[in-house]
CSV table of N, CA and C in Angstrom, one decimal:
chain,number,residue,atom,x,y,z
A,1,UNK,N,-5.0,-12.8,-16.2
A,1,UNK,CA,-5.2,-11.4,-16.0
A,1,UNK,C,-4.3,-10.7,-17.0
A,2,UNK,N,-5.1,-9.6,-17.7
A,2,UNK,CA,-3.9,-8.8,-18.6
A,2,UNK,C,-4.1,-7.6,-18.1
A,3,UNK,N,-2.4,-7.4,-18.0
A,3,UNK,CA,-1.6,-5.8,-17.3
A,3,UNK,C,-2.2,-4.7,-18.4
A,4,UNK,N,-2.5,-3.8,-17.7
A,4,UNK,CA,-2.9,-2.8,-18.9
A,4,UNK,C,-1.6,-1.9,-19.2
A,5,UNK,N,-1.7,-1.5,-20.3
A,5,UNK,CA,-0.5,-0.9,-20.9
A,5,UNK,C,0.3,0.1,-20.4
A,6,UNK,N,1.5,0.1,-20.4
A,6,UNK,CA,2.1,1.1,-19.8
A,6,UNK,C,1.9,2.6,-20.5
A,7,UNK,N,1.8,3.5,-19.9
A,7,UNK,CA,2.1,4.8,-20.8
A,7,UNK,C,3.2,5.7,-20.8
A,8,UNK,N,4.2,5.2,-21.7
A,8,UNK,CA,5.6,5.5,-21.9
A,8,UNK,C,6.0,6.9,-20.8
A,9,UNK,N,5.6,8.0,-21.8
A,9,UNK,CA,5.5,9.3,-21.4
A,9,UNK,C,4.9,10.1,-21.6
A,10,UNK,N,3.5,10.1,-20.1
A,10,UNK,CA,2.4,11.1,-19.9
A,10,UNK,C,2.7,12.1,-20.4
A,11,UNK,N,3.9,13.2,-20.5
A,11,UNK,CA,3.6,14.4,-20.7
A,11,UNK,C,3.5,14.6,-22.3
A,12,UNK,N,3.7,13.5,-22.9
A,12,UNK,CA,3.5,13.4,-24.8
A,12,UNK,C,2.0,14.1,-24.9
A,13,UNK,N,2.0,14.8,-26.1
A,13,UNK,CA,0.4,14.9,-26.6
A,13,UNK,C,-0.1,13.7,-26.7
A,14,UNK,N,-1.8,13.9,-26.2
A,14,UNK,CA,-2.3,12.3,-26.4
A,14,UNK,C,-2.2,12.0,-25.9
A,15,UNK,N,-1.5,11.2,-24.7
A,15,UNK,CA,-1.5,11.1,-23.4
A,15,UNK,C,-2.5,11.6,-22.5
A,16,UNK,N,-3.3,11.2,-22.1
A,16,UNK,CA,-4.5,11.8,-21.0
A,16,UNK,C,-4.3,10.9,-19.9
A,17,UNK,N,-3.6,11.2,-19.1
A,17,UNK,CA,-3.6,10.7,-17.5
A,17,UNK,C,-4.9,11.5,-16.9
A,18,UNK,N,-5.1,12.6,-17.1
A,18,UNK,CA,-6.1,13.4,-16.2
A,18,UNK,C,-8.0,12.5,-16.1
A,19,UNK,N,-8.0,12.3,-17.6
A,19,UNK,CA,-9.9,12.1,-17.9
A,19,UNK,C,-10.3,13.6,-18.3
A,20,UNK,N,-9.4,14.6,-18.7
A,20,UNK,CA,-10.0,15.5,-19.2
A,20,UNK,C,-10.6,15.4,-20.7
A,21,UNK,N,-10.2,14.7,-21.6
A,21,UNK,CA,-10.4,14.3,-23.2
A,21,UNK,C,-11.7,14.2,-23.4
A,22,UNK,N,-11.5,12.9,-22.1
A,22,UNK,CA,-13.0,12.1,-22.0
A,22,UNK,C,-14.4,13.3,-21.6
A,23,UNK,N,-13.9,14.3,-21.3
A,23,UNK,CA,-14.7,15.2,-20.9
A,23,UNK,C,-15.5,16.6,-21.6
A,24,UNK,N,-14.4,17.0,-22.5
A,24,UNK,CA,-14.0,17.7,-23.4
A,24,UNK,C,-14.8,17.7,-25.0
A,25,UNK,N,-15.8,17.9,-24.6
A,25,UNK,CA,-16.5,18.0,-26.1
A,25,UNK,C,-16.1,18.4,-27.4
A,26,UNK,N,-14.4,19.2,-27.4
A,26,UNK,CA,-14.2,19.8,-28.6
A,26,UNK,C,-13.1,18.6,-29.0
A,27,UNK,N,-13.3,17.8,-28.6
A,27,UNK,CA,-12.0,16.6,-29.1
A,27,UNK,C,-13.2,15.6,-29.9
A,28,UNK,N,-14.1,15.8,-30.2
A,28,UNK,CA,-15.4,15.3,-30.8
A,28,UNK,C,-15.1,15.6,-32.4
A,29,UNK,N,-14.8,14.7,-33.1
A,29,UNK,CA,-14.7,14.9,-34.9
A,29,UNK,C,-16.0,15.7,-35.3
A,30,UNK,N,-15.9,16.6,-36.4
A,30,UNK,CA,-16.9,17.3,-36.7
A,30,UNK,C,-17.3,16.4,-37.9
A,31,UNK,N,-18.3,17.1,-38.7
A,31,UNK,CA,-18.8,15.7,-39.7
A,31,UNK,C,-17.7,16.0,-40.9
A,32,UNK,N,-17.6,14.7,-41.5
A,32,UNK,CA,-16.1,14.7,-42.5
A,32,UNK,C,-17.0,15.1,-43.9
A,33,UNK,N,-16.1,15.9,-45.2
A,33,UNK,CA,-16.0,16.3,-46.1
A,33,UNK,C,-16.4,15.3,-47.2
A,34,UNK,N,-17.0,16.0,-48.3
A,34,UNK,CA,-17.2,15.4,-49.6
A,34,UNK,C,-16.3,14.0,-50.0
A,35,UNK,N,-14.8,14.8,-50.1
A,35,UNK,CA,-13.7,13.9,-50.5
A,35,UNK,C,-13.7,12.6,-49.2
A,36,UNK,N,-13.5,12.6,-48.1
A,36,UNK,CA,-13.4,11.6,-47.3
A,36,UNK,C,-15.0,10.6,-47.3
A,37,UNK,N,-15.6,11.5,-48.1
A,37,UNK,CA,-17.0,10.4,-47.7
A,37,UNK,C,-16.6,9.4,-49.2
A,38,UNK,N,-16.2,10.2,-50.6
A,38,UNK,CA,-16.2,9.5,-51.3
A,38,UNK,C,-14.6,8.5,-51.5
A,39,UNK,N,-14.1,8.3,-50.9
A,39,UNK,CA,-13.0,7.7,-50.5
A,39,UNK,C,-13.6,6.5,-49.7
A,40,UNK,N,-14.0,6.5,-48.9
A,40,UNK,CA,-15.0,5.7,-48.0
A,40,UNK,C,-15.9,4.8,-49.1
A,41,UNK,N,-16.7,5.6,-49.8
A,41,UNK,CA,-17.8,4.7,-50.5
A,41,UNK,C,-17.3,4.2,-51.9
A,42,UNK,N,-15.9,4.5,-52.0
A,42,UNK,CA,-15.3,4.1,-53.1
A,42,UNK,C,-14.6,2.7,-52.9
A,43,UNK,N,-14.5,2.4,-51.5
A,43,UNK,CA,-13.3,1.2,-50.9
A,43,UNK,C,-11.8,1.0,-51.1
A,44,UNK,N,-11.3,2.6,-51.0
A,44,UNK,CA,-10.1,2.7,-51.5
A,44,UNK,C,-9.1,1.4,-50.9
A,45,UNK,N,-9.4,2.0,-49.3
A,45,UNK,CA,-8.4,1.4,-48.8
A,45,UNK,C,-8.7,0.2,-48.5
A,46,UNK,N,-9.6,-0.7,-48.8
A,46,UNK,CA,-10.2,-1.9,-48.7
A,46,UNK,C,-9.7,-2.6,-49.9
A,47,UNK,N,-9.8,-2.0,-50.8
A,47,UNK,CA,-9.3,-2.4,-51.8
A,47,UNK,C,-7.6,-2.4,-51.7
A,48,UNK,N,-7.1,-1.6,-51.6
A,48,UNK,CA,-5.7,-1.6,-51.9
A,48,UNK,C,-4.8,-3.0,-50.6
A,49,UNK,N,-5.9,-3.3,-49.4
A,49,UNK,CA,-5.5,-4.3,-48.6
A,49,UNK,C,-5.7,-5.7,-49.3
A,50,UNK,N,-7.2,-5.7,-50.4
A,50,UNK,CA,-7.4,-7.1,-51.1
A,50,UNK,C,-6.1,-7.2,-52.1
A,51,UNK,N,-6.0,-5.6,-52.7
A,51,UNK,CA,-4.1,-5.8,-54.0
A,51,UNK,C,-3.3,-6.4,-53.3
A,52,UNK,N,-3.3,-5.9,-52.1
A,52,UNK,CA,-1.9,-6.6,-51.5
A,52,UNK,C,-1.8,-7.8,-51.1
A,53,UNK,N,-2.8,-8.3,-50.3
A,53,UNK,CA,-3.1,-9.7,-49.7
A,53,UNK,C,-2.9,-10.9,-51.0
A,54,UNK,N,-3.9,-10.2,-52.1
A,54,UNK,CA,-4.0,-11.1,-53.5
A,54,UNK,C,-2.4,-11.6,-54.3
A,55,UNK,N,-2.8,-10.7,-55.4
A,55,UNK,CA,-1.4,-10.3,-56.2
A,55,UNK,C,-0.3,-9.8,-56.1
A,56,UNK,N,-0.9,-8.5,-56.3
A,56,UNK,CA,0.1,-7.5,-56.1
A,56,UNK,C,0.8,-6.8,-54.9
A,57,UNK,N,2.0,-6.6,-55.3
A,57,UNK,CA,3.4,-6.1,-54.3
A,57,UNK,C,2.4,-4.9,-53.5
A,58,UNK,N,2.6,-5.0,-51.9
A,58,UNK,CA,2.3,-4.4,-51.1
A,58,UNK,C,3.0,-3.0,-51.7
A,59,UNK,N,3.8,-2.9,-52.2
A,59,UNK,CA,4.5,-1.2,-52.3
A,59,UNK,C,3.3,-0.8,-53.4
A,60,UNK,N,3.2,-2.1,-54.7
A,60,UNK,CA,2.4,-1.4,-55.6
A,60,UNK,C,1.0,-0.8,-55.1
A,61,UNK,N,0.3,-1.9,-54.0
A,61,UNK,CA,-0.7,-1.5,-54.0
A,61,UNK,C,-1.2,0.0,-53.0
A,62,UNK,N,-0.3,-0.1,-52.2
A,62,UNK,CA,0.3,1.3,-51.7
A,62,UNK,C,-0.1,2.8,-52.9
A,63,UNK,N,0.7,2.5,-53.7
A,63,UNK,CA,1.1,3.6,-54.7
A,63,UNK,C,-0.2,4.1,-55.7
A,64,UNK,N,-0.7,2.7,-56.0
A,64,UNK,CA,-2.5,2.6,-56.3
A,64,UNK,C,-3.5,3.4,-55.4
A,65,UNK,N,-3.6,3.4,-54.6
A,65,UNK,CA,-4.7,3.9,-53.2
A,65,UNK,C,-4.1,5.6,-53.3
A,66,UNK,N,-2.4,5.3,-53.2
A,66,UNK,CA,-2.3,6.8,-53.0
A,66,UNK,C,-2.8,7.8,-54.6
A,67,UNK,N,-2.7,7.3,-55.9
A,67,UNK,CA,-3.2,7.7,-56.7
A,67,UNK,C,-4.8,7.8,-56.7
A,68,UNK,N,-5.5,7.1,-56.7
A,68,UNK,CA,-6.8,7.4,-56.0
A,68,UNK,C,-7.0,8.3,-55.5
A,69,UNK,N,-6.5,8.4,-54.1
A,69,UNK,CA,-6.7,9.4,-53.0
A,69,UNK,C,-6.3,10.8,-53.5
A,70,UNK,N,-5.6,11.2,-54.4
A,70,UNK,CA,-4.7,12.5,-55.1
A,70,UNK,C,-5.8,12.5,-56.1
A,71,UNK,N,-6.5,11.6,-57.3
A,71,UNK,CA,-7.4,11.8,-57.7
A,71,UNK,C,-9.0,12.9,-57.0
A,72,UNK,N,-9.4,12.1,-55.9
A,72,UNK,CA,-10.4,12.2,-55.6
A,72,UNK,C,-10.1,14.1,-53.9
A,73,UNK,N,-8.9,14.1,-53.5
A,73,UNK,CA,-8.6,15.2,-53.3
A,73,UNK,C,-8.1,16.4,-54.0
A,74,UNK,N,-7.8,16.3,-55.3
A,74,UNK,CA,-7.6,17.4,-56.4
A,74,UNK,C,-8.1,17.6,-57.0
């Protein structure tokens, strides 16, 4: 049997002891922007986990994605 997780401290944001969230229609993502779609169909961050996993230094591949991402939001 697995214990379900404790929750440190309910009164944190995020925290929902109540079931209000779950109820709450405005906690619902609206539809995402140009830049996040083309980030997505670009594979930024898919890619920058194959840099890392492969070759290259996790900091490098890090620093690659974030250029990307500064490209495609500016």
């Amino acid at each position: 049997m697995i214990a379900a997780m404790p929750i440190i401290c309910p009164e944190a944001p995020g925290n929902d002891t109540t079931g209000e969230l779950d109820r709450d229609a405005s906690t619902i993502a609206g539809p995402s922007r140009r830049p996040a779609a083309e980030a997505i169909s670009k594979y930024i961050l898919v890619d920058m986990y194959a840099k890392a996993v492969q070759a290259m230094a996790p900091v490098d591949a890090v620093k690659w994605a974030h250029g990307e991402m500064v490209k495609i939001y500016t």
